[in-house]
PDB file of C-alpha atoms in Angstrom:
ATOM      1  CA  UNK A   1      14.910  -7.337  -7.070  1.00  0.00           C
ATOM      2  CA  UNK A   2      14.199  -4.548  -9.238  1.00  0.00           C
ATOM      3  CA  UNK A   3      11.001  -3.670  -7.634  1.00  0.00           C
ATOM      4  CA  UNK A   4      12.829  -3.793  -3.984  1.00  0.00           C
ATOM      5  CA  UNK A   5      15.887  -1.606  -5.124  1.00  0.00           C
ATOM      6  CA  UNK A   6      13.203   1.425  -6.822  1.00  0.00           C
ATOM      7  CA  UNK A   7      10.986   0.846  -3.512  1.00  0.00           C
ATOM      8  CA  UNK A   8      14.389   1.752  -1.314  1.00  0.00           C
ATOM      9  CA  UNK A   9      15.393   4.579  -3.847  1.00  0.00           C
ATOM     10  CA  UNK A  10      12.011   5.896  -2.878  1.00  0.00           C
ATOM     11  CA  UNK A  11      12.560   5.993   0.643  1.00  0.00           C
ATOM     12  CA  UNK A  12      15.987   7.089   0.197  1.00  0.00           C
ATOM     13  CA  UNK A  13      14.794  10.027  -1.556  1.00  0.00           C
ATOM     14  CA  UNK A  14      12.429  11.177   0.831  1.00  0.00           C
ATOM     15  CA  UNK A  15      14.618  10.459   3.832  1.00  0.00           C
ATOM     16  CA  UNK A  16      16.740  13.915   3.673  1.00  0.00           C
ATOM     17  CA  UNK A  17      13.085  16.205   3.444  1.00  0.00           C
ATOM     18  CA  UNK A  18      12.168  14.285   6.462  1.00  0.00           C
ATOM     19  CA  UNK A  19      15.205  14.444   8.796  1.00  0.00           C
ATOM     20  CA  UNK A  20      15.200  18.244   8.293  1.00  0.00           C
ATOM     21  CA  UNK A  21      11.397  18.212   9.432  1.00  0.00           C
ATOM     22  CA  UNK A  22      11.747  16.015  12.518  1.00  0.00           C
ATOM     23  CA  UNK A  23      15.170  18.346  13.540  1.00  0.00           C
ATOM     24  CA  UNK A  24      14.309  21.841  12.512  1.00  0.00           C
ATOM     25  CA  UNK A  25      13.972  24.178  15.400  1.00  0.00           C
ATOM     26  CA  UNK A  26      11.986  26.233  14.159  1.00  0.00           C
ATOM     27  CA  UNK A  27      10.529  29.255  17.063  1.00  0.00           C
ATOM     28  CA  UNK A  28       6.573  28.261  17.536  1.00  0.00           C
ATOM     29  CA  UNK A  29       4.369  30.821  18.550  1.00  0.00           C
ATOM     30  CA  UNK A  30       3.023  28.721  21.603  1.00  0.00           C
ATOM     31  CA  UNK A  31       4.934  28.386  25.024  1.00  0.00           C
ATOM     32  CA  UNK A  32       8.185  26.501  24.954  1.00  0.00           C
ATOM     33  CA  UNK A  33       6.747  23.670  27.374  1.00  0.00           C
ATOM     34  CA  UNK A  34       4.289  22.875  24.028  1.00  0.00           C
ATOM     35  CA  UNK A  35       7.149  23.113  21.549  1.00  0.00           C
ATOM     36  CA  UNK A  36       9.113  20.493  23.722  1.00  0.00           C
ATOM     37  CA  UNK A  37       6.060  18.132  23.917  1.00  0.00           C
ATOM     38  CA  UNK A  38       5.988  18.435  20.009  1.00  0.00           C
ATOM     39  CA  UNK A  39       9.075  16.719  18.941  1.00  0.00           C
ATOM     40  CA  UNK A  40       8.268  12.981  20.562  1.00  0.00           C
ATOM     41  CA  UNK A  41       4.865  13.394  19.116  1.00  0.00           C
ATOM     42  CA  UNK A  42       5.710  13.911  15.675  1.00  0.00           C
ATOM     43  CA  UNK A  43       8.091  11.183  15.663  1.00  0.00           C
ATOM     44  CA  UNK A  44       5.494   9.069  17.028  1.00  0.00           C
ATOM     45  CA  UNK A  45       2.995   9.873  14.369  1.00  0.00           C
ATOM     46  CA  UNK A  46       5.198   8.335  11.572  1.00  0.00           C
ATOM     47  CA  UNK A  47       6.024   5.491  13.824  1.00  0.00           C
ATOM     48  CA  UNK A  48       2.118   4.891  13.722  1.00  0.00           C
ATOM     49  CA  UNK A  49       1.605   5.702   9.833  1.00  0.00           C
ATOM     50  CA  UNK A  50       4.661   3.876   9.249  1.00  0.00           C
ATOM     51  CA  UNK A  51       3.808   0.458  10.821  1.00  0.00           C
ATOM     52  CA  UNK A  52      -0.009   0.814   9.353  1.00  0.00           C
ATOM     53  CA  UNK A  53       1.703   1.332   6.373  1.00  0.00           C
ATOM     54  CA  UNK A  54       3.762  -1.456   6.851  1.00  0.00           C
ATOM     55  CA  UNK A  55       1.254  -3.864   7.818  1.00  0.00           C
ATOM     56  CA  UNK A  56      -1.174  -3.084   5.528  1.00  0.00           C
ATOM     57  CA  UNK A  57       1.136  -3.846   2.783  1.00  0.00           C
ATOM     58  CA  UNK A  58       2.388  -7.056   4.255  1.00  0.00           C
ATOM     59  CA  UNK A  59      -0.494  -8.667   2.895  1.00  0.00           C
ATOM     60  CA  UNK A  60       0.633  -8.863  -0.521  1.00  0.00           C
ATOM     61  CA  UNK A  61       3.871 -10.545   0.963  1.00  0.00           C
ATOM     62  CA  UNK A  62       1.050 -13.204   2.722  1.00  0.00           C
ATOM     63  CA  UNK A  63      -0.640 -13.496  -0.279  1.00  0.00           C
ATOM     64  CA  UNK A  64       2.567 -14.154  -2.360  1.00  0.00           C
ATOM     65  CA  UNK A  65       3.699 -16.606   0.215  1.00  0.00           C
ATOM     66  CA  UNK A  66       0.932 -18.600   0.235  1.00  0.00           C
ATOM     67  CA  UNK A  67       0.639 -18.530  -3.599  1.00  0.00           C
ATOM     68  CA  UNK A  68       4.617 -19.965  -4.050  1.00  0.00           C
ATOM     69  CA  UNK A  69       3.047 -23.282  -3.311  1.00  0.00           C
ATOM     70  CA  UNK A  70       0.536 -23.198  -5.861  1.00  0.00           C
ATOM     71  CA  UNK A  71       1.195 -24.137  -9.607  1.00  0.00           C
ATOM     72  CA  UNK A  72       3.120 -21.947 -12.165  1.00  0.00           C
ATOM     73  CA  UNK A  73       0.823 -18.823 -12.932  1.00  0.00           C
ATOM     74  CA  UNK A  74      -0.818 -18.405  -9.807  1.00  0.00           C
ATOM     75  CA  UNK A  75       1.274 -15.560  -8.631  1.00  0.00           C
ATOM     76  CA  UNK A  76       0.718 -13.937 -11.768  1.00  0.00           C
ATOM     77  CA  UNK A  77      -2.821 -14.477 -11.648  1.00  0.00           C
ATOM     78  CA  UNK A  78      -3.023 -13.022  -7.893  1.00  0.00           C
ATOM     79  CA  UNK A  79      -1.085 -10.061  -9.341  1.00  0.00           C
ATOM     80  CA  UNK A  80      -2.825  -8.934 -12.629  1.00  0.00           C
ATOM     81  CA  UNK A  81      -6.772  -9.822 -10.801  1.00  0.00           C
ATOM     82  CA  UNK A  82      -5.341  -7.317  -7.769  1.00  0.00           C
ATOM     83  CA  UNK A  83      -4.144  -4.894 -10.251  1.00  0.00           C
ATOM     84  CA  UNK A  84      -7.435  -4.538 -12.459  1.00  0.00           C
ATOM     85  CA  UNK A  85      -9.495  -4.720  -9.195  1.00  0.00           C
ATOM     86  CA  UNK A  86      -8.169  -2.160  -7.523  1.00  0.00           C
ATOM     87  CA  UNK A  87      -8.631   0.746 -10.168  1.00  0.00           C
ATOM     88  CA  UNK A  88     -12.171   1.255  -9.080  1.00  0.00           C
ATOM     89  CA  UNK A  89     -10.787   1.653  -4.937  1.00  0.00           C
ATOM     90  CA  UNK A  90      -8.275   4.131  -6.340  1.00  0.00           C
ATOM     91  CA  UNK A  91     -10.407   6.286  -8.071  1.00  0.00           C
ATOM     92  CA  UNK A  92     -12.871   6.331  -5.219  1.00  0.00           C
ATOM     93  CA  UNK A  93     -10.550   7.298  -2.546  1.00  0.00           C
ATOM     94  CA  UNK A  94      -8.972  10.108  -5.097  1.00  0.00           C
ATOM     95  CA  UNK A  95     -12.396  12.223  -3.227  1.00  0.00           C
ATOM     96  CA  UNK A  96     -10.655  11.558   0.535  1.00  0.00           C
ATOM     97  CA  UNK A  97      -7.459  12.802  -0.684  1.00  0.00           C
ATOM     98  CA  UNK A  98      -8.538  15.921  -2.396  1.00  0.00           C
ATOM     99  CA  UNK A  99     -10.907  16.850   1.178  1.00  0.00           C
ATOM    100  CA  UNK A 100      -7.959  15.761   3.538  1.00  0.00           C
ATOM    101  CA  UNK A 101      -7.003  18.910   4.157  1.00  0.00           C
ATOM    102  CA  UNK A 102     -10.321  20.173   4.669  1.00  0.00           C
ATOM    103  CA  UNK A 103     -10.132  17.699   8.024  1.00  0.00           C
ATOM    104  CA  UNK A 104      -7.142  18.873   9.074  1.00  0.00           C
ATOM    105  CA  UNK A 105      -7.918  21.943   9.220  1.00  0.00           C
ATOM    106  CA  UNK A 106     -11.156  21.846  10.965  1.00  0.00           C
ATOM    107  CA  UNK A 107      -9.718  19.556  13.523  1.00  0.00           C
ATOM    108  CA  UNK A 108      -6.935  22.503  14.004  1.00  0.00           C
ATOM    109  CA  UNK A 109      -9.432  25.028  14.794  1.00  0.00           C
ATOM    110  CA  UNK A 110     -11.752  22.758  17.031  1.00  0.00           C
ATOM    111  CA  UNK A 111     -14.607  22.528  14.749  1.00  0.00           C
ATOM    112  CA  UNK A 112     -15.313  18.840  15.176  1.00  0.00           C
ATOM    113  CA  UNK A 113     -18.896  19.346  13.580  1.00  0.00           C
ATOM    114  CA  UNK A 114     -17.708  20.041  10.232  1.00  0.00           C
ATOM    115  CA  UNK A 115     -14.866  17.570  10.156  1.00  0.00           C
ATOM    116  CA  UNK A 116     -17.698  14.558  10.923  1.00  0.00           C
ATOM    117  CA  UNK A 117     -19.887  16.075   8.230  1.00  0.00           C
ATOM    118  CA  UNK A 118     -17.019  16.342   5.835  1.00  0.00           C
ATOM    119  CA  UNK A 119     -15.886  12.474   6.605  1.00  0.00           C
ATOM    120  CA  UNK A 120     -19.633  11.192   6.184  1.00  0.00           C
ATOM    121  CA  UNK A 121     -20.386  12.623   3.057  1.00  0.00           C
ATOM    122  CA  UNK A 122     -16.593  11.830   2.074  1.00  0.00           C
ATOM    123  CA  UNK A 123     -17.598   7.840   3.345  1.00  0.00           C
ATOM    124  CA  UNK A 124     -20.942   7.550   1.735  1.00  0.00           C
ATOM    125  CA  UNK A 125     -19.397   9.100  -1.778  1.00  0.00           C
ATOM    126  CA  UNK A 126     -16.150   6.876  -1.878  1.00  0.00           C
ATOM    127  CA  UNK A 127     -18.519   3.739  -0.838  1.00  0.00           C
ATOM    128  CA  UNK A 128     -20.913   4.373  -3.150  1.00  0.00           C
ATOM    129  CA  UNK A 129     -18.788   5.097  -6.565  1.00  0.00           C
ATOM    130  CA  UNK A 130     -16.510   1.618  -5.454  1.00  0.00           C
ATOM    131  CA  UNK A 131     -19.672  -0.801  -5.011  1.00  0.00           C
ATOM    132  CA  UNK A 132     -20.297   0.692  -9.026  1.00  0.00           C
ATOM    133  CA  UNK A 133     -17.058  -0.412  -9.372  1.00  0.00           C
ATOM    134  CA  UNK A 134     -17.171  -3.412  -8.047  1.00  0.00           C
ATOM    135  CA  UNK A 135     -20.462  -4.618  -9.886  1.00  0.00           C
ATOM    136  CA  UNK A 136     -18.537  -3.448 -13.294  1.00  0.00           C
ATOM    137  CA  UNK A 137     -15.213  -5.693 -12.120  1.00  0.00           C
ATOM    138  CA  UNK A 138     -17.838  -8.462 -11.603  1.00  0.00           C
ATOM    139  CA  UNK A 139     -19.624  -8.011 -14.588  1.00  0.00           C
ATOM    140  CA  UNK A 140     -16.923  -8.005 -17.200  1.00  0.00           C
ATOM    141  CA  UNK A 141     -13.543  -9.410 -15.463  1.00  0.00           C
ATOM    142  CA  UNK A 142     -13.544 -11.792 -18.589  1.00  0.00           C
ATOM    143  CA  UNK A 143     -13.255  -9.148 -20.952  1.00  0.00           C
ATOM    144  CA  UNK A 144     -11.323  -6.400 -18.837  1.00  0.00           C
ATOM    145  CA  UNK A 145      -8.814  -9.038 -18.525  1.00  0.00           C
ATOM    146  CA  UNK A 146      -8.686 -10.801 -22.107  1.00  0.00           C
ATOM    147  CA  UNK A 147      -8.511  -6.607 -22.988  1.00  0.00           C
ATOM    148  CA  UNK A 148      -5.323  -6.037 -21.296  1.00  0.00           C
ATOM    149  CA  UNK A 149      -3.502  -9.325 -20.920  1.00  0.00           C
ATOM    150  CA  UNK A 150      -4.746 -11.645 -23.364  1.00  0.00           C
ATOM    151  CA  UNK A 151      -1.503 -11.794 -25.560  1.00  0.00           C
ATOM    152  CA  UNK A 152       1.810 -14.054 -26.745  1.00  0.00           C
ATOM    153  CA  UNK A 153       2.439 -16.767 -23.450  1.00  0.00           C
ATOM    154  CA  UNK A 154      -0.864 -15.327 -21.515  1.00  0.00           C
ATOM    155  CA  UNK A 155      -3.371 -18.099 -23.132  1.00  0.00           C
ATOM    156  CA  UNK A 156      -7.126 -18.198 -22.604  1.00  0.00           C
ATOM    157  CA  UNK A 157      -6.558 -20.061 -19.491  1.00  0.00           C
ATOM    158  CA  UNK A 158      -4.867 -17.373 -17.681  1.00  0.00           C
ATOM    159  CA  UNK A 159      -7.563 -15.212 -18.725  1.00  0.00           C
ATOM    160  CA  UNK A 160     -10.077 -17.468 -17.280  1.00  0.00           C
ATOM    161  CA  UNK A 161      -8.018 -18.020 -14.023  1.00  0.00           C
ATOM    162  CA  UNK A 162      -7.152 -14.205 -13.644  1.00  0.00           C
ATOM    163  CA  UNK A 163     -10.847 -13.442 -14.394  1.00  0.00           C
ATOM    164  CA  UNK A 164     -12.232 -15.868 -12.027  1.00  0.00           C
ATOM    165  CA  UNK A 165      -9.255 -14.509  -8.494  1.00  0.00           C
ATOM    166  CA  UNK A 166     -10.291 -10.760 -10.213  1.00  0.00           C
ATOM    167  CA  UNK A 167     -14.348 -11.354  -9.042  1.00  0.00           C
ATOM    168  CA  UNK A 168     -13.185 -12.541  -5.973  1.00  0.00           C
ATOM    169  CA  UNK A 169     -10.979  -9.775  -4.931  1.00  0.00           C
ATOM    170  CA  UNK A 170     -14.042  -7.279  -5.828  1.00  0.00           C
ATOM    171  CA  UNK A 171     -15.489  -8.763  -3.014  1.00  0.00           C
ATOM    172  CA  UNK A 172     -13.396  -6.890  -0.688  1.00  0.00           C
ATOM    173  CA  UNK A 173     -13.193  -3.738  -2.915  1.00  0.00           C
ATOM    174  CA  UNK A 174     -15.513  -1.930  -0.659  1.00  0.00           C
ATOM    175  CA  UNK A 175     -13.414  -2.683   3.435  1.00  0.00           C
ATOM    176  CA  UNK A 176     -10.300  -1.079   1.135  1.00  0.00           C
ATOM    177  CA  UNK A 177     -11.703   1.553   0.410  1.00  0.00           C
ATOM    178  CA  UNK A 178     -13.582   2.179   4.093  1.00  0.00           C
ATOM    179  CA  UNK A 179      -9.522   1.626   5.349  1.00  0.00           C
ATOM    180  CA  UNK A 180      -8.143   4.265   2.924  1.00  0.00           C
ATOM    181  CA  UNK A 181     -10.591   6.562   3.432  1.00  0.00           C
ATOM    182  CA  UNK A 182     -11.342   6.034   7.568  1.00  0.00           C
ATOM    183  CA  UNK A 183      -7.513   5.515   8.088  1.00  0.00           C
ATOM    184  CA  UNK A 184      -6.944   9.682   7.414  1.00  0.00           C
ATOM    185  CA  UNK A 185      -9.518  10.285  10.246  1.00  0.00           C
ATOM    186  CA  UNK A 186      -7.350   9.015  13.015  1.00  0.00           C
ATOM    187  CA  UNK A 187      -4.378  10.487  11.509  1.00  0.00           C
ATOM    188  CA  UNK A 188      -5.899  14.218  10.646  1.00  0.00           C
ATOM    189  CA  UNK A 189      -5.387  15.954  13.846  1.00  0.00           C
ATOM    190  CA  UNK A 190      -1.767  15.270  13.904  1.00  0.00           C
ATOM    191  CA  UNK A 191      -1.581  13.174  16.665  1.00  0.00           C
ATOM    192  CA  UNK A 192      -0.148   9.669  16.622  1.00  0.00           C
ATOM    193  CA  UNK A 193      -2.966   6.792  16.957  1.00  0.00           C
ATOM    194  CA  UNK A 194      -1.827   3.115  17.440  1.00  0.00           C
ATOM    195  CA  UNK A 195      -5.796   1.484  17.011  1.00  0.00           C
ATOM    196  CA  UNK A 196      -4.972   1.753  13.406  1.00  0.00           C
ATOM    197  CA  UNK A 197      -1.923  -0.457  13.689  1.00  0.00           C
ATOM    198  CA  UNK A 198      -3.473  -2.835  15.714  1.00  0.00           C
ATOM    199  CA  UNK A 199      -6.383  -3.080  13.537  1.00  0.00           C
ATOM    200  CA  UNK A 200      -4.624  -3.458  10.801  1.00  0.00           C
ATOM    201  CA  UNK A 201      -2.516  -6.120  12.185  1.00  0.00           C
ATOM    202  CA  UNK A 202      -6.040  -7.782  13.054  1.00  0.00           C
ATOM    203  CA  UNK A 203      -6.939  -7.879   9.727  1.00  0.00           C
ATOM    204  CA  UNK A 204      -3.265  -9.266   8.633  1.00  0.00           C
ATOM    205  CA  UNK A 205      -4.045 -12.151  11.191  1.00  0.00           C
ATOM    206  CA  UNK A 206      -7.524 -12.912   9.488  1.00  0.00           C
ATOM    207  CA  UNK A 207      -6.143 -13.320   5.784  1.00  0.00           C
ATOM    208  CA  UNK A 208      -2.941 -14.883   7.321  1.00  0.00           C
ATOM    209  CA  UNK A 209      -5.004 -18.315   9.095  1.00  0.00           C
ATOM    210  CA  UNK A 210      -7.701 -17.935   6.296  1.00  0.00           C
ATOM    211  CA  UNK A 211      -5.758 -17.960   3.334  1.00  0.00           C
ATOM    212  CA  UNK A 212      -3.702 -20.959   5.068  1.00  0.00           C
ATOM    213  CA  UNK A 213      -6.615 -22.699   5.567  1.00  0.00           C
ATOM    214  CA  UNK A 214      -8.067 -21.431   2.475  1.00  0.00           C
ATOM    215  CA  UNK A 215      -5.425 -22.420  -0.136  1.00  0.00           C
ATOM    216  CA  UNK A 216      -5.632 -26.231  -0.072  1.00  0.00           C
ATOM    217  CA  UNK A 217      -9.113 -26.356  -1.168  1.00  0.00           C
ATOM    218  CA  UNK A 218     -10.010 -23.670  -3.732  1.00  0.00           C
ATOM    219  CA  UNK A 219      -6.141 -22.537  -4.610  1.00  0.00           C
ATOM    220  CA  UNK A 220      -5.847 -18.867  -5.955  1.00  0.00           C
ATOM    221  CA  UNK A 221      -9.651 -18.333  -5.804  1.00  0.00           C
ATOM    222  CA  UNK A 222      -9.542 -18.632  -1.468  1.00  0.00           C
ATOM    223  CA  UNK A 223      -6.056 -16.564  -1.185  1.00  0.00           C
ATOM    224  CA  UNK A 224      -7.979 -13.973  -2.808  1.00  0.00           C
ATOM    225  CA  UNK A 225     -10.804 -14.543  -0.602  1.00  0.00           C
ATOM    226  CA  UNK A 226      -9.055 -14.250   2.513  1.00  0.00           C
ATOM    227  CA  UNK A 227      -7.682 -10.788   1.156  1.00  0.00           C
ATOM    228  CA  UNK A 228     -11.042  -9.781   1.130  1.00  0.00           C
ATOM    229  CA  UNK A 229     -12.114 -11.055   4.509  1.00  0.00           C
ATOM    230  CA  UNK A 230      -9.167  -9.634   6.450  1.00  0.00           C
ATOM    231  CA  UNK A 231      -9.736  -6.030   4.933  1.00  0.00           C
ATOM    232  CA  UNK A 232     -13.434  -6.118   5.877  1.00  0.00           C
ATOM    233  CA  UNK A 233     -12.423  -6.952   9.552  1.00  0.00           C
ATOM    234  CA  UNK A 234     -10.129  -4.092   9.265  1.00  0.00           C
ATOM    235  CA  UNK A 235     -12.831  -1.619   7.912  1.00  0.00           C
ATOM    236  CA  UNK A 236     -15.031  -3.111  10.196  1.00  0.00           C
ATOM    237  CA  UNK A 237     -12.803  -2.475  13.182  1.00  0.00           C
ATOM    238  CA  UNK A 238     -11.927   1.025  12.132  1.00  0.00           C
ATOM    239  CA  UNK A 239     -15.807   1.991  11.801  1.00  0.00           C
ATOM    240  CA  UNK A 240     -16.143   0.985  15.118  1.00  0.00           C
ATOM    241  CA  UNK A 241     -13.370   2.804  16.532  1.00  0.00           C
ATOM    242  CA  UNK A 242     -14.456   6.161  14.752  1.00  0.00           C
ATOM    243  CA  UNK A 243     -18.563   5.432  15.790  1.00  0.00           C
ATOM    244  CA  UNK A 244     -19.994   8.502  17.698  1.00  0.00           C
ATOM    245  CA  UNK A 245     -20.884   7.630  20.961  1.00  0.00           C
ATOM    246  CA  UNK A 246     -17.720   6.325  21.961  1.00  0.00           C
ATOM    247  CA  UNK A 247     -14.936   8.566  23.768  1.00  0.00           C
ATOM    248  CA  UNK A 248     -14.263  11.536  21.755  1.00  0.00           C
ATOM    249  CA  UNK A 249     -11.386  13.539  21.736  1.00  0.00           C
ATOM    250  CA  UNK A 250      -9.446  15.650  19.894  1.00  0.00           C
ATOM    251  CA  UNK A 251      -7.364  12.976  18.577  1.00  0.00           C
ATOM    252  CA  UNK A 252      -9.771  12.034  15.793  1.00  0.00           C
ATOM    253  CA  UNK A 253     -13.369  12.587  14.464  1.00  0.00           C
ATOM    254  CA  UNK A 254     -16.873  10.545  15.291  1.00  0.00           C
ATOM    255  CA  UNK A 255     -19.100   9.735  12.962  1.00  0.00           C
ATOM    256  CA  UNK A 256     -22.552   8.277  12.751  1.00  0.00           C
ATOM    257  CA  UNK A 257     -22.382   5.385  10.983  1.00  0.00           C
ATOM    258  CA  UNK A 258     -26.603   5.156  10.064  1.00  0.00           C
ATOM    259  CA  UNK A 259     -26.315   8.575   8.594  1.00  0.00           C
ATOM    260  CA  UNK A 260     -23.508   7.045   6.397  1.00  0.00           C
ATOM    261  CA  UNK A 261     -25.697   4.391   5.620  1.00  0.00           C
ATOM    262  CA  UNK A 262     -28.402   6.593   5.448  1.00  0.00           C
ATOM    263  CA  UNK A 263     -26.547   8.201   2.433  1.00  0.00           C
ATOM    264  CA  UNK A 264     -25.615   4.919   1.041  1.00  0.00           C
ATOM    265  CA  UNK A 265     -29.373   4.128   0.569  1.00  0.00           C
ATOM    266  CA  UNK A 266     -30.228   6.866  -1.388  1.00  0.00           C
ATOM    267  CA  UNK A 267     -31.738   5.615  -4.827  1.00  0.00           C
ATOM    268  CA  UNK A 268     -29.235   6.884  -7.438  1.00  0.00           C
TER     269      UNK A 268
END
């Protein structure tokens, strides 16, 4: 409850900034016809970022779902393992916030070029510094998680269990990081794009019937690994949507995925 209410002070917050941006009338220096067409599509763009937002974090509320049936200590195990896991995603994508506006604003004036260049090197760093990540969640869950947790009701045996969900969520470490990071290309020109959403809502259906399937036989272990498989299906869809060669426009940037990969490669 606690969590809900500070989540809705949040919003609440934020909801008095935003008003005054959607309804400020503000003169623009183009022609009027432009200024009407602008309205509608900035309230569409945060309909779009909204509902990605929305979907993407629905699948905690799957993964909590699913857990309720399990024993005692399973949420809590999904929770702390996610937690841990996801430091290394967070401090990758810190790079893709810090060069968003350097998208933006090469988008604005037209210069598709160096927005693509900016993304790929932006996609092969962020990839690159979580897969470390990843191998050093692998490596040492055990002791990352007797480290922070280990303490008064959390036994041994949570630390085991949490240790055991936190290897398999690393798994998918690398298609949350691709979604964080490939998500801002669609959304950088200002213009509102719904593939997002609907890959998003792909990758929601993927952990949903997985982790269904999944839960019965391996428990906490195959929740975790149908969080991991639905996020690669999203990254995976994203990549696809962004790959050059398909229909460009100014609504987003290409990239070429083997230069990415090409980068990736790279002995360290």
């Amino acid at each position: 409850a606690g969590v809900a209410a500070g989540g809705c002070l949040m919003v609440a917050v934020q909801v008095p900034s935003l008003w005054r941006q959607l309804t400020s009338r503000r003169p623009a220096p183009r022609a009027s016809g432009t200024d009407a067409e602008g309205r509608p599509m900035r309230l569409a763009l945060v309909a779009a970022v909204l509902l990605f937002a929305l979907c993407r974090q629905s699948q905690v509320l799957v993964e909590r779902f699913l857990a309720s049936t399990l024993p005692a200590g399973a949420i809590s195990h999904l929770n702390y393992a996610q937690k841990v896991a996801q430091i290394p995603m967070t401090l990758s994508l810190m790079l893709c916030t810090v060069t968003f506006p350097v998208v933006a604003r090469a988008l604005a004036d037209g210069d598709t070029e160096r927005a693509r260049t900016r993304v790929q090197r932006d996609l092969a760093l962020a990839s690159a510094l979580v897969l470390l990540g990843m191998c050093a969640v692998i490596a040492c869950a055990p002791q990352l998680t007797e480290l922070l947790f280990q303490r008064g009701a959390f036994t041994a045996e949570d630390t085991a269990a949490t240790a055991a969900v936190m290897r398999v969520y690393a798994l998918g470490l690398l298609g949350q990081t691709l979604v964080g990071a490939l998500v801002r290309s669609y959304f950088s020109a200002g213009r509102p794009r719904w593939y997002p959403v609907a890959a998003m809502a792909a990758g929601i259906a993927v952990t949903s019937w997985t982790g269904a399937a999944a839960v019965g036989p391996f428990g906490v272990a195959g929740i975790a690994a149908a969080n991991a498989l639905g996020i690669t299906v999203t990254a995976a869809l994203l990549l696809t949507g962004l790959r050059k060669g398909r229909r460009a426009t100014a609504d987003g940037v290409s990239i070429q995925l083997r230069q990415v990969l090409a980068e990736l490669s790279r002995p360290v």
